[in-house]
PDB file of C-alpha atoms in Angstrom:
ATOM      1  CA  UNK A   6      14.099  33.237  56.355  1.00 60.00           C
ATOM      2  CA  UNK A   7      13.142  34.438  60.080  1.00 77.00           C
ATOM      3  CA  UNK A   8      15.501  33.024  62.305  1.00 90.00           C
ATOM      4  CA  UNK A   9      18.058  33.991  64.721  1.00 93.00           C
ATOM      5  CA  UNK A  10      21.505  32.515  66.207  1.00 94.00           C
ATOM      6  CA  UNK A  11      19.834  31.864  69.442  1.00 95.00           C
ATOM      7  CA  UNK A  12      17.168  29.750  67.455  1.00 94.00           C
ATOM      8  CA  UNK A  13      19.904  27.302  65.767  1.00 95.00           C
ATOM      9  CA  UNK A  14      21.594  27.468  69.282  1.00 95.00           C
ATOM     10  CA  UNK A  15      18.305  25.973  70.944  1.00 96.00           C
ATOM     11  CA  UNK A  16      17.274  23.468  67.890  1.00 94.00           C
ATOM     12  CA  UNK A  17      20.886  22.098  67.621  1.00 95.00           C
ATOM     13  CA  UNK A  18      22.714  21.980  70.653  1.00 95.00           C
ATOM     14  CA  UNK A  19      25.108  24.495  70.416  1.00 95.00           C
ATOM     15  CA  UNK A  20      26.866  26.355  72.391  1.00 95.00           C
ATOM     16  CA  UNK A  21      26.145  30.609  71.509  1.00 96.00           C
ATOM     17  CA  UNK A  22      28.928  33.199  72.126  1.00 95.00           C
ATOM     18  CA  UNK A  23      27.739  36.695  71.167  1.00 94.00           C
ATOM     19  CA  UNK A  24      24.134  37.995  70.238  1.00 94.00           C
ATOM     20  CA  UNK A  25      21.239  35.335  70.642  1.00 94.00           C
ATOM     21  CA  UNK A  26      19.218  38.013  69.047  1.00 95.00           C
ATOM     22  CA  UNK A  27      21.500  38.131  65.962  1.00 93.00           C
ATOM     23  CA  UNK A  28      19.106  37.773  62.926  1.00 92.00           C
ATOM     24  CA  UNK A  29      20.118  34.858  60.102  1.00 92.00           C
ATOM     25  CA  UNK A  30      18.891  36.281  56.624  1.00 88.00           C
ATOM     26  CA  UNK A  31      20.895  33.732  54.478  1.00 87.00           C
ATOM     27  CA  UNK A  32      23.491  30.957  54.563  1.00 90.00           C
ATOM     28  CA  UNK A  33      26.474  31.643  52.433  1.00 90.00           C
ATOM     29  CA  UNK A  34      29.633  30.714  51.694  1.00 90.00           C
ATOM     30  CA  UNK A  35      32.682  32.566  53.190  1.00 91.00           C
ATOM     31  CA  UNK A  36      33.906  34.629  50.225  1.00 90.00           C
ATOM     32  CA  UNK A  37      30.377  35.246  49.624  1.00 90.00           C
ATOM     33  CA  UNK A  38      29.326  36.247  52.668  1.00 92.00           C
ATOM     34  CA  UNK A  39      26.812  39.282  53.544  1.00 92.00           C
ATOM     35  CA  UNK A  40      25.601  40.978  56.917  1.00 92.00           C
ATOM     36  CA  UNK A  41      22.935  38.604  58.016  1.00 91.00           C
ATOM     37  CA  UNK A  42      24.631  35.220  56.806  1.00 92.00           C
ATOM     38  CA  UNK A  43      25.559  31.868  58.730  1.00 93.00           C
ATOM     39  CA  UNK A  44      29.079  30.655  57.525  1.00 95.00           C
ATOM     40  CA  UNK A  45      30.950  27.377  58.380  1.00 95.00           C
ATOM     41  CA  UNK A  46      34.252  27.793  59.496  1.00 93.00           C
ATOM     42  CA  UNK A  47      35.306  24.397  60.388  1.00 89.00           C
ATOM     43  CA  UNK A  48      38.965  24.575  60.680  1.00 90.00           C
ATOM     44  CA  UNK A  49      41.393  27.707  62.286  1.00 91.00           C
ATOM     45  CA  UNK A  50      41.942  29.650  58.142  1.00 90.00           C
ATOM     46  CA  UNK A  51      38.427  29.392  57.678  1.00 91.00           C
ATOM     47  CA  UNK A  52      37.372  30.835  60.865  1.00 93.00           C
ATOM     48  CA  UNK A  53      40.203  33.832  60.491  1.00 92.00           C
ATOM     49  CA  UNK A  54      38.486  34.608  56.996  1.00 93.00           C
ATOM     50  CA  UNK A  55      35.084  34.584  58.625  1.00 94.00           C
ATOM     51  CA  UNK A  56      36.139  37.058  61.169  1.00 93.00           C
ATOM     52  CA  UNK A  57      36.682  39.595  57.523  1.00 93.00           C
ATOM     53  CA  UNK A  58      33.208  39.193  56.017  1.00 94.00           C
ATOM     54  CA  UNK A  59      30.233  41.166  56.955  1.00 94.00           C
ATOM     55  CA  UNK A  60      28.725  37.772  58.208  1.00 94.00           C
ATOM     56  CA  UNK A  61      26.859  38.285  61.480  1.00 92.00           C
ATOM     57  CA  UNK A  62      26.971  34.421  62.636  1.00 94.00           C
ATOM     58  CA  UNK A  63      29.830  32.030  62.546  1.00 95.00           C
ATOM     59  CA  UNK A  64      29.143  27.933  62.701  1.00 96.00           C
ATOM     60  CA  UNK A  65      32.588  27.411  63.804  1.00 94.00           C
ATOM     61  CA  UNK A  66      34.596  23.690  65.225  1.00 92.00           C
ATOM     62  CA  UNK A  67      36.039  26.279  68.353  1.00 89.00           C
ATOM     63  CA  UNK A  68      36.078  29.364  69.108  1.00 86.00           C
ATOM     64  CA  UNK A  69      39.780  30.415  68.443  1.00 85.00           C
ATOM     65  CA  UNK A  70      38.631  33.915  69.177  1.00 86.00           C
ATOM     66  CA  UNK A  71      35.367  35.613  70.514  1.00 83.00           C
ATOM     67  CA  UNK A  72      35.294  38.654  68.217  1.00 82.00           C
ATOM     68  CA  UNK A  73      32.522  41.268  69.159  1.00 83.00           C
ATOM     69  CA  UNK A  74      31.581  41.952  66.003  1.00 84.00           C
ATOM     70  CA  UNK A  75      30.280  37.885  65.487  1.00 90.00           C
ATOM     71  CA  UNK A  76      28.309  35.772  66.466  1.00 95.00           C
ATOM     72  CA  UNK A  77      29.594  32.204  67.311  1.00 95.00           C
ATOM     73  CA  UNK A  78      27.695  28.902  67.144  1.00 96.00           C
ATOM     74  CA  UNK A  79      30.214  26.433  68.157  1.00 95.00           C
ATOM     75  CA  UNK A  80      30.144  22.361  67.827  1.00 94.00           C
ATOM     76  CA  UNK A  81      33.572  19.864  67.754  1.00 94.00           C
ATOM     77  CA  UNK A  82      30.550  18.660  64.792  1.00 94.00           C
ATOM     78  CA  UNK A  83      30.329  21.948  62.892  1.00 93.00           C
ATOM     79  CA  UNK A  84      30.332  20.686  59.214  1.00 93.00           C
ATOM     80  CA  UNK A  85      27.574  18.263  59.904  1.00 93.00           C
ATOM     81  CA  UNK A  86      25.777  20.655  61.621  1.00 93.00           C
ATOM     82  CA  UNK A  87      26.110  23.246  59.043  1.00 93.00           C
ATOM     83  CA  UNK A  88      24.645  20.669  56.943  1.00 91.00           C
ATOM     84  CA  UNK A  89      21.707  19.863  59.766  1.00 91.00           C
ATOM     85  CA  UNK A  90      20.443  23.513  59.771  1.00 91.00           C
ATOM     86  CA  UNK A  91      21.110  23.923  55.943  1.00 87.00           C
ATOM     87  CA  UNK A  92      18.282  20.791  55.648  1.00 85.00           C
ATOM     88  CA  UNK A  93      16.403  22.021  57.643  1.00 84.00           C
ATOM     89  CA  UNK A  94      15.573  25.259  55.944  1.00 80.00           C
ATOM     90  CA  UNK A  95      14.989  23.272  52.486  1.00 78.00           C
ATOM     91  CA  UNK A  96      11.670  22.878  51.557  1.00 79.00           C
ATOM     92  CA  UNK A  97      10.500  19.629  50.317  1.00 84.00           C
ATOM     93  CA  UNK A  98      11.133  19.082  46.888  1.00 88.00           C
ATOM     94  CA  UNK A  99       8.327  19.834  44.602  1.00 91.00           C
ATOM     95  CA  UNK A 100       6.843  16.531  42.892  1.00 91.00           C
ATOM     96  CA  UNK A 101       3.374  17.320  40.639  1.00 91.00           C
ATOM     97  CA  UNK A 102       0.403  16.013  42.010  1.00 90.00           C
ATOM     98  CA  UNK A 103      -1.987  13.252  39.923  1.00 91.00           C
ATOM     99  CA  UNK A 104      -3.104  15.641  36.762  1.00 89.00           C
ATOM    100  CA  UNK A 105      -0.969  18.809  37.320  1.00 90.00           C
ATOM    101  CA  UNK A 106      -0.606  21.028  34.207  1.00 94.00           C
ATOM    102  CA  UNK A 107       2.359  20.644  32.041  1.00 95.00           C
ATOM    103  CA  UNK A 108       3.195  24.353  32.777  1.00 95.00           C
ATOM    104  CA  UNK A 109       1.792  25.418  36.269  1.00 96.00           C
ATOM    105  CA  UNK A 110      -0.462  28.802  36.464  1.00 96.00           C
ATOM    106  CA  UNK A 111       1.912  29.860  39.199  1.00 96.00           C
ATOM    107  CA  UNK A 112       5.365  30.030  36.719  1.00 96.00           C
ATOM    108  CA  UNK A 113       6.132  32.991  34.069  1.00 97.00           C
ATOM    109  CA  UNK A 114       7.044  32.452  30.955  1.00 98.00           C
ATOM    110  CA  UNK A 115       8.485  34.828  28.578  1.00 97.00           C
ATOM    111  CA  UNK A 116       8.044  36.213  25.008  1.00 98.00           C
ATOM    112  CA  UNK A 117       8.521  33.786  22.695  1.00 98.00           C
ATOM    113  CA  UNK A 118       9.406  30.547  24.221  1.00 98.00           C
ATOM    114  CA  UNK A 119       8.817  27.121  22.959  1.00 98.00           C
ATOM    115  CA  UNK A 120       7.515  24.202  25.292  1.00 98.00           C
ATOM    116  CA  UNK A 121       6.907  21.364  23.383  1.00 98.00           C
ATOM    117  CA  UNK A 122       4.512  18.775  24.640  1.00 97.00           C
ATOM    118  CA  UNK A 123       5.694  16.394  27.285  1.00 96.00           C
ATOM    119  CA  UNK A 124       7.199  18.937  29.321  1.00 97.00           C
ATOM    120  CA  UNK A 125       6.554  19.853  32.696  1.00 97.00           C
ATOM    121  CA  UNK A 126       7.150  23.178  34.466  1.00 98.00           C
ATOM    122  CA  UNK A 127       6.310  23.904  38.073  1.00 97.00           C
ATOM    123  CA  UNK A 128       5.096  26.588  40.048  1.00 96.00           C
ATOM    124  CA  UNK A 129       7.591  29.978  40.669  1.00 96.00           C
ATOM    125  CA  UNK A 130       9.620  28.951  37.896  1.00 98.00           C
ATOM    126  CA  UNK A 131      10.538  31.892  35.743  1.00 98.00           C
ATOM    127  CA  UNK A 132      11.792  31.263  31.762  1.00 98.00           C
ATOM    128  CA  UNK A 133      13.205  34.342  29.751  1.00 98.00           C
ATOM    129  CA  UNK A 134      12.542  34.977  26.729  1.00 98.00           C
ATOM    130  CA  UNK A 135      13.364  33.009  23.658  1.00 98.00           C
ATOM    131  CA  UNK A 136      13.358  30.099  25.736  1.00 98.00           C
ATOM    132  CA  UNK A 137      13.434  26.755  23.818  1.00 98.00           C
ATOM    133  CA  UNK A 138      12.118  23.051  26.052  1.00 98.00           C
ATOM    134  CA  UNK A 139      12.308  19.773  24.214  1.00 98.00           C
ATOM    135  CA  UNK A 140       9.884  17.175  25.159  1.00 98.00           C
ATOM    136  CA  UNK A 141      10.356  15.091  28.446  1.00 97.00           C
ATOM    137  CA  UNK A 142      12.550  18.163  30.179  1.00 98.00           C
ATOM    138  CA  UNK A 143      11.099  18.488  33.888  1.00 98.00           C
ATOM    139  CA  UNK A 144      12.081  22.128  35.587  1.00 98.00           C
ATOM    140  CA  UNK A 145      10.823  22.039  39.562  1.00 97.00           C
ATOM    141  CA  UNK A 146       9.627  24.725  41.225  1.00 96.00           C
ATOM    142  CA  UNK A 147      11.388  28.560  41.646  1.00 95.00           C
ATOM    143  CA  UNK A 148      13.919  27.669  39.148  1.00 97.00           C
ATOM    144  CA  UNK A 149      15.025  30.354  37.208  1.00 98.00           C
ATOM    145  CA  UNK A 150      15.842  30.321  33.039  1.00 98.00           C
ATOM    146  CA  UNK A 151      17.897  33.496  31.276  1.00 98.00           C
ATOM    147  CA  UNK A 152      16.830  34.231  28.157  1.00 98.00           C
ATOM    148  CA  UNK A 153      17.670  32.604  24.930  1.00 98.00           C
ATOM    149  CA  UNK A 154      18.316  29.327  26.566  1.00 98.00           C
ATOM    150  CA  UNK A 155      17.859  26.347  24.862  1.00 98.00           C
ATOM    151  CA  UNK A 156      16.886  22.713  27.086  1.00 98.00           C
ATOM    152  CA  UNK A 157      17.187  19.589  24.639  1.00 98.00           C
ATOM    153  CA  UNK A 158      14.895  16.862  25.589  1.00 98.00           C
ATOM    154  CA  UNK A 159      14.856  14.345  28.864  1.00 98.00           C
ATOM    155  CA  UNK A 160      16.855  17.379  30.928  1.00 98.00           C
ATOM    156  CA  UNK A 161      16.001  17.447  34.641  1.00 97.00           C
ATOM    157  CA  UNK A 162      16.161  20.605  36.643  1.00 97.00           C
ATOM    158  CA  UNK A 163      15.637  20.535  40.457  1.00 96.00           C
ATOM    159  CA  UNK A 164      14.046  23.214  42.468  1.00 94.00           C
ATOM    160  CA  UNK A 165      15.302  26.473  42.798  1.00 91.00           C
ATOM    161  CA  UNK A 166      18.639  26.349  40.257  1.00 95.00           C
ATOM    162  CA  UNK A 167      19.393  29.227  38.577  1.00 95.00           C
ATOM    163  CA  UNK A 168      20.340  29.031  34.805  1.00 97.00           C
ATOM    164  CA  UNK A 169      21.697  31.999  33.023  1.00 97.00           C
ATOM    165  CA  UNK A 170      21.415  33.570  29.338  1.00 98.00           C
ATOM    166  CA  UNK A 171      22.233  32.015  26.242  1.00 98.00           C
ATOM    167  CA  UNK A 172      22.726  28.355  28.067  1.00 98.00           C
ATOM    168  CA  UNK A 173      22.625  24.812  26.015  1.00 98.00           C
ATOM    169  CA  UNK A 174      21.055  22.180  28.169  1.00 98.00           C
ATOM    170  CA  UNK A 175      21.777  19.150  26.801  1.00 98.00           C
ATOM    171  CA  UNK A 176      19.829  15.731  26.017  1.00 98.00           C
ATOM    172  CA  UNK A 177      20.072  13.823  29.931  1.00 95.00           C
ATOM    173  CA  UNK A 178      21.797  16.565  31.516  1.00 96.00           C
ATOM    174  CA  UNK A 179      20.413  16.846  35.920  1.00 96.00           C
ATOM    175  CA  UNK A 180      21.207  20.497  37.107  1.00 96.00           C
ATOM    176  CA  UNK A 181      20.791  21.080  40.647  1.00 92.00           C
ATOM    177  CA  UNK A 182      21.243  17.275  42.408  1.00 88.00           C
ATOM    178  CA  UNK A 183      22.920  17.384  45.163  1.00 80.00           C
ATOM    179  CA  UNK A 184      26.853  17.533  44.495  1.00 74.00           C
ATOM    180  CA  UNK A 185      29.747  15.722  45.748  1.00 60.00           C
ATOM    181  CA  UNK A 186      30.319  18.565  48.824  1.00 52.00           C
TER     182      UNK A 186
END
């Protein structure tokens, strides 16, 4: 990700207090938020936590204070256009083209997995070891399996979700649709 706060000032409208120059590196959440990250801070507590992380750019409803420190990208629409600039850094979601391998060239797969027939894998994915996938389970592209996992059949897993060690999938389950958020 190469963009600054002047760029999501430009593209969206906004109005920029601080550094145009300030470099984005990741979107984040406030209690997870690193130097380089965009946060929302769409209401007055929010924007007083922001001011305590090491995030260099705040997406903020007003600018209750201008700290020197941050970097302010302010809208009365801030949570919709959190979400605006979060879409438009998404890539398009990976869908196999006519007569795609079940397991793409461009994945890894560890020692000792199982991937039954009727599976699909896609590219940048990376399994663990002693992974186990059931027939019909589709994993998109960059997602990442811990080891010892096991995926029962018909599971879908969207692009870049992260599943850890020692996980049961279950028959139907969907990990990473969009949420309720």
């Amino acid at each position: 990700m190469d963009f600054t706060a002047g760029d999501f000032a430009e593209r969206f409208g906004l109005e920029l207090i601080g550094d145009g120059n300030a470099p984005i590196k990741g979107i984040a959440y406030v209690q997870d938020a690193k130097e380089g990250d965009l946060v929302l801070a769409d209401s007055r507590k929010y924007f007083s936590e922001a001011l305590l992380t090491p995030a260099s750019c705040i997406v903020c409803d007003s600018a209750y204070s201008v700290p020197e420190d941050k970097t302010l990208l302010v809208s009365p629409r801030a949570g919709s256009i959190f979400l605006d600039i979060l879409e438009s850094l998404c890539p398009e979601p990976y869908v196999p083209s006519p007569g795609a391998p079940p397991v793409s060239p461009a994945c890894s797969v560890g020692e000792g997995c199982v991937i039954a027939p009727g599976a699909h894998i896609g590219p940048g994915s990376v399994l663990g070891d002693r992974v186990t996938v059931y027939p019909g389970v589709f994993i998109g592209a960059d997602v990442t399996i811990g080891p010892d996992t096991i995926i029962y059949s018909n599971v879908s897993i969207y692009d870049r979700t992260e599943i850890g060690a020692s996980c049961i999938l279950h028959s139907g389950c969907v990990l990473g649709a969009d949420g309720f958020g």
